[in-house]
Every structure is written in structure tokens, then in C-alpha cells.
XYZ file of C-alpha atoms in Angstrom:
436
model
C 0.000 0.000 0.000
C 2.868 2.364 0.878
C 4.599 1.543 -2.405
C 1.404 2.351 -4.316
C 1.125 5.707 -2.514
C 4.737 6.522 -3.353
C 4.116 5.796 -7.036
C 1.057 8.061 -7.062
C 3.026 10.846 -5.397
C 5.775 10.558 -8.006
C 3.302 10.691 -10.879
C 1.526 13.672 -9.355
C 4.755 15.699 -9.137
C 6.465 14.342 -12.232
C 6.362 17.651 -14.083
C 8.055 19.446 -11.226
C 11.030 17.053 -11.053
C 14.283 17.905 -12.816
C 17.809 16.520 -12.853
C 20.428 18.283 -10.732
C 24.037 18.122 -11.939
C 25.363 18.811 -8.458
C 23.559 16.026 -6.630
C 23.399 13.649 -9.634
C 19.792 12.980 -8.785
C 16.230 14.031 -9.515
C 15.078 16.969 -7.399
C 11.624 18.468 -7.088
C 11.251 22.116 -7.996
C 9.594 24.234 -5.358
C 7.512 27.123 -6.644
C 8.368 29.355 -3.703
C 12.102 28.906 -4.348
C 11.585 29.790 -8.000
C 9.693 32.917 -6.961
C 12.274 33.985 -4.379
C 15.337 33.331 -6.569
C 13.678 35.142 -9.468
C 12.956 38.204 -7.310
C 16.490 38.032 -5.921
C 17.809 38.084 -9.505
C 15.669 41.108 -10.341
C 17.574 43.120 -7.742
C 20.926 42.550 -9.445
C 20.674 45.035 -12.320
C 17.273 46.706 -12.051
C 18.794 49.895 -10.636
C 21.196 50.440 -13.541
C 18.591 49.383 -16.113
C 16.072 51.801 -14.599
C 18.532 54.657 -14.825
C 19.032 54.050 -18.549
C 15.275 54.112 -19.165
C 15.054 57.608 -17.639
C 17.765 59.198 -19.772
C 15.313 60.572 -22.370
C 13.648 62.518 -19.551
C 16.803 63.450 -17.663
C 18.635 64.989 -20.636
C 15.814 67.499 -21.039
C 16.495 69.154 -17.681
C 20.087 68.217 -16.770
C 22.690 70.980 -17.213
C 24.839 68.547 -19.251
C 22.051 68.149 -21.806
C 22.944 65.635 -24.505
C 26.330 65.049 -22.821
C 24.700 63.539 -19.711
C 24.854 59.863 -20.887
C 28.640 60.105 -21.310
C 29.036 61.246 -17.682
C 26.738 58.505 -16.400
C 28.551 55.856 -18.474
C 31.788 56.744 -16.686
C 30.014 56.614 -13.309
C 28.559 53.196 -14.158
C 31.915 51.759 -15.247
C 33.483 53.085 -12.034
C 31.097 50.695 -10.278
C 33.582 47.946 -11.195
C 35.452 49.103 -8.119
C 32.961 46.921 -6.196
C 34.163 43.558 -7.584
C 37.789 44.636 -7.083
C 37.166 45.479 -3.430
C 35.238 42.253 -2.949
C 38.080 40.271 -4.536
C 40.559 41.779 -2.070
C 38.139 41.120 0.804
C 37.593 37.498 -0.247
C 41.322 36.895 -0.565
C 41.744 37.949 3.054
C 38.584 36.646 4.718
C 37.237 33.990 2.339
C 33.483 33.693 1.811
C 32.359 33.371 5.409
C 31.025 36.952 5.428
C 29.203 36.732 2.088
C 25.764 36.648 3.709
C 26.055 39.953 5.637
C 27.865 41.506 2.662
C 25.006 40.556 0.331
C 22.458 42.015 2.737
C 24.537 45.196 3.045
C 24.767 45.561 -0.754
C 21.008 45.086 -1.159
C 20.183 47.597 1.591
C 22.704 50.014 0.071
C 20.870 49.650 -3.245
C 17.508 50.346 -1.613
C 18.849 53.467 0.088
C 20.514 54.682 -3.123
C 17.402 54.422 -5.298
C 15.200 56.205 -2.747
C 17.800 58.976 -2.497
C 17.806 59.067 -6.300
C 14.035 59.531 -6.295
C 14.358 62.561 -4.016
C 17.558 64.273 -5.209
C 18.152 63.197 -8.829
C 17.582 66.742 -10.109
C 19.815 68.525 -7.560
C 22.790 70.193 -9.241
C 26.092 71.606 -8.039
C 28.865 73.787 -9.422
C 32.061 72.031 -10.566
C 34.902 74.073 -12.093
C 32.556 76.992 -12.442
C 29.843 75.122 -14.351
C 26.619 73.466 -13.142
C 26.604 69.667 -13.155
C 24.301 66.858 -12.019
C 26.611 66.006 -9.137
C 24.066 64.112 -7.017
C 22.834 62.125 -10.013
C 26.391 61.097 -10.936
C 27.268 60.094 -7.357
C 24.090 58.045 -6.945
C 24.622 56.499 -10.389
C 27.978 55.267 -9.120
C 26.204 53.914 -6.030
C 23.615 51.899 -7.979
C 26.302 50.704 -10.423
C 28.300 49.474 -7.429
C 25.346 47.219 -6.548
C 24.991 45.861 -10.085
C 28.689 45.197 -10.673
C 29.193 43.610 -7.251
C 26.158 41.362 -7.779
C 28.054 39.535 -10.522
C 30.599 38.197 -8.045
C 28.545 38.162 -4.839
C 24.918 37.290 -5.567
C 25.332 34.199 -7.760
C 27.712 32.361 -5.362
C 25.103 32.811 -2.621
C 22.935 30.290 -4.506
C 25.650 27.618 -4.346
C 23.858 25.719 -1.581
C 20.691 25.387 -3.645
C 20.306 22.934 -6.558
C 21.634 24.282 -9.843
C 18.120 24.445 -11.343
C 17.503 27.679 -9.419
C 20.454 29.412 -11.074
C 18.420 29.461 -14.301
C 15.544 31.060 -12.397
C 17.959 33.694 -11.060
C 19.039 34.477 -14.630
C 15.392 34.868 -15.612
C 15.101 37.432 -12.826
C 18.084 39.334 -14.236
C 16.285 39.438 -17.585
C 13.113 40.739 -15.955
C 15.199 43.509 -14.355
C 15.607 44.981 -17.828
C 12.109 44.320 -19.115
C 10.017 45.714 -16.242
C 11.511 49.245 -15.976
C 11.460 49.615 -19.772
C 7.814 48.580 -19.974
C 6.920 51.072 -17.221
C 8.975 53.797 -18.900
C 7.131 53.280 -22.192
C 3.842 53.840 -20.346
C 5.393 56.816 -18.557
C 6.168 58.540 -21.837
C 8.729 61.223 -22.425
C 6.701 64.341 -23.162
C 6.818 66.264 -26.415
C 8.592 69.417 -27.449
C 7.185 71.589 -30.197
C 8.416 74.864 -31.651
C 6.356 77.713 -32.984
C 7.259 80.997 -34.586
C 6.484 84.080 -32.505
C 6.479 87.656 -33.801
C 7.255 90.210 -31.120
C 5.835 93.758 -30.801
C 8.928 95.117 -32.509
C 8.404 92.761 -35.433
C 11.291 90.501 -34.413
C 10.694 86.823 -35.251
C 11.776 84.133 -32.768
C 11.223 80.452 -32.036
C 9.364 79.515 -28.844
C 9.544 76.077 -27.234
C 6.455 74.367 -25.858
C 6.906 71.206 -23.764
C 4.354 68.600 -22.685
C 5.280 66.636 -19.561
C 5.463 62.853 -19.285
C 2.693 60.953 -17.488
C 4.789 61.091 -14.313
C 8.289 62.279 -13.487
C 11.434 60.291 -12.702
C 10.907 60.699 -8.943
C 7.820 58.447 -8.635
C 9.428 56.060 -11.135
C 12.458 55.566 -8.879
C 10.176 55.143 -5.856
C 8.466 52.242 -7.632
C 11.840 50.711 -8.484
C 12.806 51.107 -4.829
C 9.752 49.075 -3.816
C 10.838 46.288 -6.187
C 14.347 46.465 -4.722
C 12.852 46.044 -1.250
C 11.044 42.912 -2.454
C 14.346 41.590 -3.813
C 16.002 42.179 -0.445
C 13.196 40.403 1.405
C 13.463 37.502 -1.059
C 17.149 37.036 -0.243
C 16.440 37.160 3.487
C 13.809 34.441 3.015
C 16.259 32.291 1.045
C 18.816 32.549 3.827
C 16.718 32.491 6.980
C 13.247 31.043 6.263
C 13.166 27.457 7.625
C 11.080 26.238 4.663
C 13.821 27.444 2.298
C 16.787 26.394 4.404
C 15.738 22.742 4.414
C 15.900 22.726 0.590
C 19.602 23.517 0.600
C 22.022 20.811 -0.452
C 24.401 19.663 2.247
C 27.667 20.652 0.554
C 28.031 23.200 -2.235
C 29.827 22.015 -5.373
C 33.572 22.564 -5.609
C 34.821 25.055 -8.136
C 37.332 23.537 -10.478
C 39.783 26.282 -11.206
C 42.455 24.121 -12.816
C 41.029 23.844 -16.303
C 42.477 25.978 -19.045
C 40.633 27.879 -21.636
C 41.449 25.303 -24.239
C 40.824 22.254 -22.098
C 43.322 19.478 -21.401
C 43.796 18.238 -24.950
C 42.624 21.144 -27.041
C 44.653 21.716 -30.200
C 45.899 25.018 -31.582
C 42.795 25.469 -33.734
C 40.565 25.405 -30.663
C 42.798 27.881 -28.865
C 42.717 30.240 -31.847
C 38.920 29.964 -31.876
C 38.740 30.877 -28.194
C 41.028 33.863 -28.712
C 38.862 34.966 -31.652
C 35.695 34.707 -29.545
C 37.285 36.728 -26.757
C 38.281 39.381 -29.297
C 34.694 39.472 -30.585
C 33.426 39.790 -27.016
C 35.785 42.688 -26.350
C 34.608 44.503 -29.485
C 30.915 43.891 -28.750
C 31.048 45.174 -25.160
C 33.268 48.105 -26.217
C 30.312 49.395 -28.197
C 27.306 47.896 -26.363
C 28.363 48.674 -22.788
C 30.652 51.653 -23.274
C 30.733 53.814 -26.402
C 27.200 53.537 -27.806
C 25.316 54.328 -24.553
C 27.492 57.462 -24.292
C 26.568 58.730 -27.770
C 22.965 57.489 -27.964
C 21.535 60.928 -27.244
C 23.437 62.408 -30.197
C 22.289 59.602 -32.475
C 18.589 59.673 -31.512
C 17.661 63.154 -30.296
C 17.915 64.809 -33.752
C 14.871 62.646 -34.584
C 13.018 63.835 -31.470
C 12.652 62.912 -27.818
C 10.143 60.207 -28.724
C 12.716 58.470 -30.940
C 15.262 58.567 -28.104
C 12.623 57.306 -25.677
C 11.672 54.276 -27.750
C 15.241 53.511 -28.838
C 16.379 53.436 -25.208
C 13.538 51.340 -23.843
C 13.101 48.909 -26.730
C 16.869 48.299 -26.673
C 16.578 47.471 -22.999
C 13.716 45.058 -23.686
C 15.705 43.437 -26.508
C 18.172 42.035 -23.964
C 15.826 39.629 -22.115
C 14.089 38.769 -25.400
C 17.430 37.748 -26.934
C 18.258 35.654 -23.860
C 14.855 33.961 -24.108
C 15.468 33.123 -27.783
C 18.959 31.826 -26.989
C 17.497 29.509 -24.370
C 15.590 27.595 -27.077
C 18.157 27.700 -29.895
C 21.656 26.433 -30.628
C 23.425 29.286 -28.872
C 26.902 27.765 -29.378
C 26.754 27.898 -33.179
C 29.840 29.771 -34.437
C 28.080 30.527 -37.736
C 25.216 32.281 -35.948
C 27.645 34.203 -33.719
C 29.613 35.598 -36.664
C 26.465 36.305 -38.690
C 24.989 38.350 -35.830
C 28.334 40.121 -35.436
C 27.979 41.229 -39.055
C 24.537 42.671 -38.274
C 25.987 44.445 -35.227
C 28.752 45.903 -37.406
C 26.315 47.346 -39.950
C 23.979 48.798 -37.326
C 26.940 50.257 -35.398
C 28.148 52.072 -38.507
C 24.709 53.615 -38.976
C 24.438 54.679 -35.329
C 27.918 56.216 -35.366
C 27.106 58.029 -38.596
C 23.926 59.565 -37.159
C 25.764 60.577 -33.974
C 28.605 62.340 -35.804
C 26.069 63.960 -38.168
C 23.803 65.005 -35.289
C 23.293 68.478 -36.741
C 21.667 67.021 -39.863
C 21.487 63.191 -39.898
C 19.893 61.203 -42.735
C 16.075 61.312 -42.973
C 15.955 63.708 -40.008
C 12.476 65.123 -40.457
C 10.717 61.991 -41.643
C 8.836 59.109 -40.083
C 11.093 56.691 -41.947
C 14.166 58.202 -40.286
C 12.619 57.930 -36.829
C 11.545 54.322 -37.343
C 14.934 53.394 -38.810
C 16.984 54.830 -35.941
C 14.806 53.086 -33.331
C 15.024 49.842 -35.311
C 18.822 50.026 -35.630
C 19.361 50.583 -31.910
C 16.956 47.783 -30.960
C 18.449 45.420 -33.560
C 21.978 46.056 -32.358
C 21.287 45.410 -28.689
C 19.198 42.329 -29.439
C 21.944 40.786 -31.583
C 24.705 41.895 -29.193
C 22.931 40.292 -26.221
C 22.596 37.009 -28.113
C 26.270 37.103 -29.144
C 27.480 37.782 -25.591
C 25.392 34.950 -24.184
C 26.541 32.595 -26.959
C 30.224 33.345 -26.394
C 29.752 32.748 -22.666
C 28.081 29.402 -23.445
C 30.985 28.322 -25.677
C 33.659 29.357 -23.189
C 31.761 27.749 -20.324
C 32.473 24.387 -21.945
C 36.200 25.192 -21.873
C 36.495 25.417 -18.107
C 36.435 28.137 -15.491
C 39.407 29.988 -16.910
C 37.414 30.618 -20.063
C 34.658 32.367 -18.120
C 37.234 34.225 -16.035
C 38.832 35.655 -19.179
C 35.356 36.371 -20.550
C 34.605 38.474 -17.461
C 37.937 40.310 -17.652
C 37.523 41.141 -21.343
C 33.964 42.331 -20.677
C 35.026 44.803 -18.004
C 38.073 46.046 -19.940
C 36.107 46.546 -23.166
C 33.203 48.272 -21.419
C 35.447 50.681 -19.534
C 37.507 51.506 -22.633
C 34.337 52.289 -24.608
C 32.984 54.591 -21.889
C 36.298 56.461 -21.598
C 36.590 56.993 -25.345
C 32.960 58.147 -25.515
C 33.602 60.667 -22.738
C 36.756 61.880 -24.499
C 35.023 62.356 -27.845
C 32.048 64.199 -26.341
C 33.473 66.269 -23.497
C 37.172 66.765 -24.314
C 37.572 67.116 -28.073
C 33.839 67.841 -28.506
C 33.442 66.092 -31.852
C 29.718 65.541 -31.283
C 27.460 68.560 -31.214
C 24.030 68.996 -29.641
C 21.286 71.177 -31.045
C 18.707 73.308 -29.277
C 15.174 72.024 -29.915
C 14.162 75.463 -31.163
């Protein structure tokens, strides 16, 4: 009778059972762990993603104007100081303090986004000119949370079956989709110009602006509420008895002795890995560094609405590309290089429009607006797929492959942001235009 009951129980939960590589056994998925790990993953990058979605609104009032994204890109890349500090901390103390550190990082993120909601528009004088000092400082703060999450948050799931790591990654994807979807509803406002004839007969252009549905302040408050939910989710994963009993007894060991080419990989394989790392460096140079810095110059000549949709649809393209990669052959070299070709063409167009910001192609036409939004969305969708695919290929080559992947990503991203800042703010090759 007991055997019959056990068989019925197995059949009833069959769909919820998956194979765990760590325990070499079948484990039953728990819906509450999926929910909590997903919400925990949302907190990793939602702050940085939310900041990007607000750029079309922020550039309208910030003293930096169109140059603002280049300043924020530098602040975001400076957030890589977090992983460096954590690496030094871990070398000295190991991972025994990871739990309180994770809680501290999450609480720091909550505090930063609520401060952002209140003071994002406060300016200060630097070298005799007004600048968005508070916004830049708090951008660094939220970037510190995102960058540190890459080395701190994921290892905290080591005591749970590996099936929940996928759920965490889904949460990271949602962290880009949700703020973009809200920002699209929020709108960006419209700016129109009309000719005014003064009493003295002098003709001038007058600007008329329509506000968005709500400002960036309430938007950041909503993101702060989501960040609070992410923090509570982590606390539940660590301290809730129902969750703690689902932990595996011993976390898997990390094999750090494999090389990027594997034990018996020939020279051809090594050359392929070097080529993929070079592609990764080029992709992140543009996707994470240079292009976000110049996006305002590329899109704003077509109007604030074009910039608004290009920013938010590009952000949505990331989780969509990851979803597509989940169901396709993401390790295909042919697909990787084909998508790189698409990225190359779209990058050329975006650079051309940025450097011709005074009069880009098809400036005052619907076709030009649709094309610029399409190019930005296409690039980030393809770039996201390529980055994930390269990571999947190098993952099969051992831990050193992923380590080099991470190093190249940070170096390429930082180099792109620095060059973007130099082109815009030092040599001033890109010019902004007044709306009227």
C-alpha cells in the first residue's frame, strides 16, 4: 500500500522534477524557491537598467544636456570598483562573510534608489559650471550594486540545486524588461516649436513642452519598492526554515584548474577561443561603453520620442534575446559571426547619425525615426545574443574561459565609456542642437 502511494506521489509531481548536476539525482522544484530566486535576480541590475530608461527625460532638464549619458557611463563603469574590493576582501577573509555583505549591498541599493528619487535633479557647481553632481554620485552607487552582484549574488545560490540558477538568470532578464515597460507607459513628453512675432516685429522660435505621465521621482520610488522585495526575497532564502531545508548539504567545488582550451585542445581550438574573446571585447566596447554614451546624439535629432523608444526597446531586446537563446543552438559559431555582421552594420549607422547630429539622414521623416529606433533595438538584441553565446561556448572550456570572458567584458566596457567621454566632453566632436 505504501509503495502504491509513493508511485502516485511521483506521478503527481512528475512535471516538477528535474535533474540536478550537483547532486546527480532528480530533485523536485519548489515554486516558492523559483519565486524567491527570481525576485532576488531582479535586484541585481534593475537599478542600472532603470537609470538608462530615464535618460530621455533626464537629458531634457540636466545641465549637461545631450552630454549627460557620457558622464553617467563613466560613473557606471566606475562601479567595477565593487568587484575589485570584494576580490581583495575574499582573498583575506574567504566567503564566510558573504551573507552579511550581500544584505549590506542590497540595503545600500535600496537606500541609493530612494535617495535618487528625491535628489536626482539637484545640481552643483564644478569648475565653475553646473553639473548633475548628485545624479552622478548616486549612479555610481547603484552601479556598485549591479557590478558587485556579478561576483557576490550568484555564489550565494551555491547551496541550492543548480536548477535555481536558471531562475535567477530569468530574474536578471526581468530587471531589464520591467523598468522599460513602465517607462514606455510613462512617456517622455513632447517638445514643439512655434514661430512668434514680437511687438517690434522681431521673429523668434518659442519652445512648448508637454510633460510625461509622471516624473522620474515616482518612477524611482516604484523601483525602490521592487528592490525592497528583492532584499526580502534574499532574506527568506537565507533564513526562512522552509527554504533552508531545501539547501544541499555541501556546495559544489569550483574547479579552477582547467584551461581555456581544455586538457587536450589543439591550436585550432585555442585560436577559436582567442577569436571569440576578441569578438566579445569589441561587442562590449560598443554595447556597454561607447554607444550608450553617444545614444543621445544619435537619436535626439529625430526627437525625444525616438530617443525614448530607442532606449527602452533596446533594454527590452536584452531579455528577449536571452529567451530566444534559451531555445536555440546558442553555441553555433556561424550564428555568432552572422549576428556580429549585423551588429557591425547597425553600429556604422548609429555612429554616422551621432557624428552627423546636426543634420542626420532622414531627419524630419517618419522613416528616419523608425529606422533609428530599429537600428538601436536590432543592435542590442543581436549583441545580447552574441554575448550569451560566447559565454556558453567558453563555459564548456572550463572556469578559466569564463574568467577571461569576465575580464575582457570589463576592460572593453570601460575603454568604450572612456573613449565616448573623451570624444564628447574633451575634443567635442559631437554637437548637440537646441530644440528650437
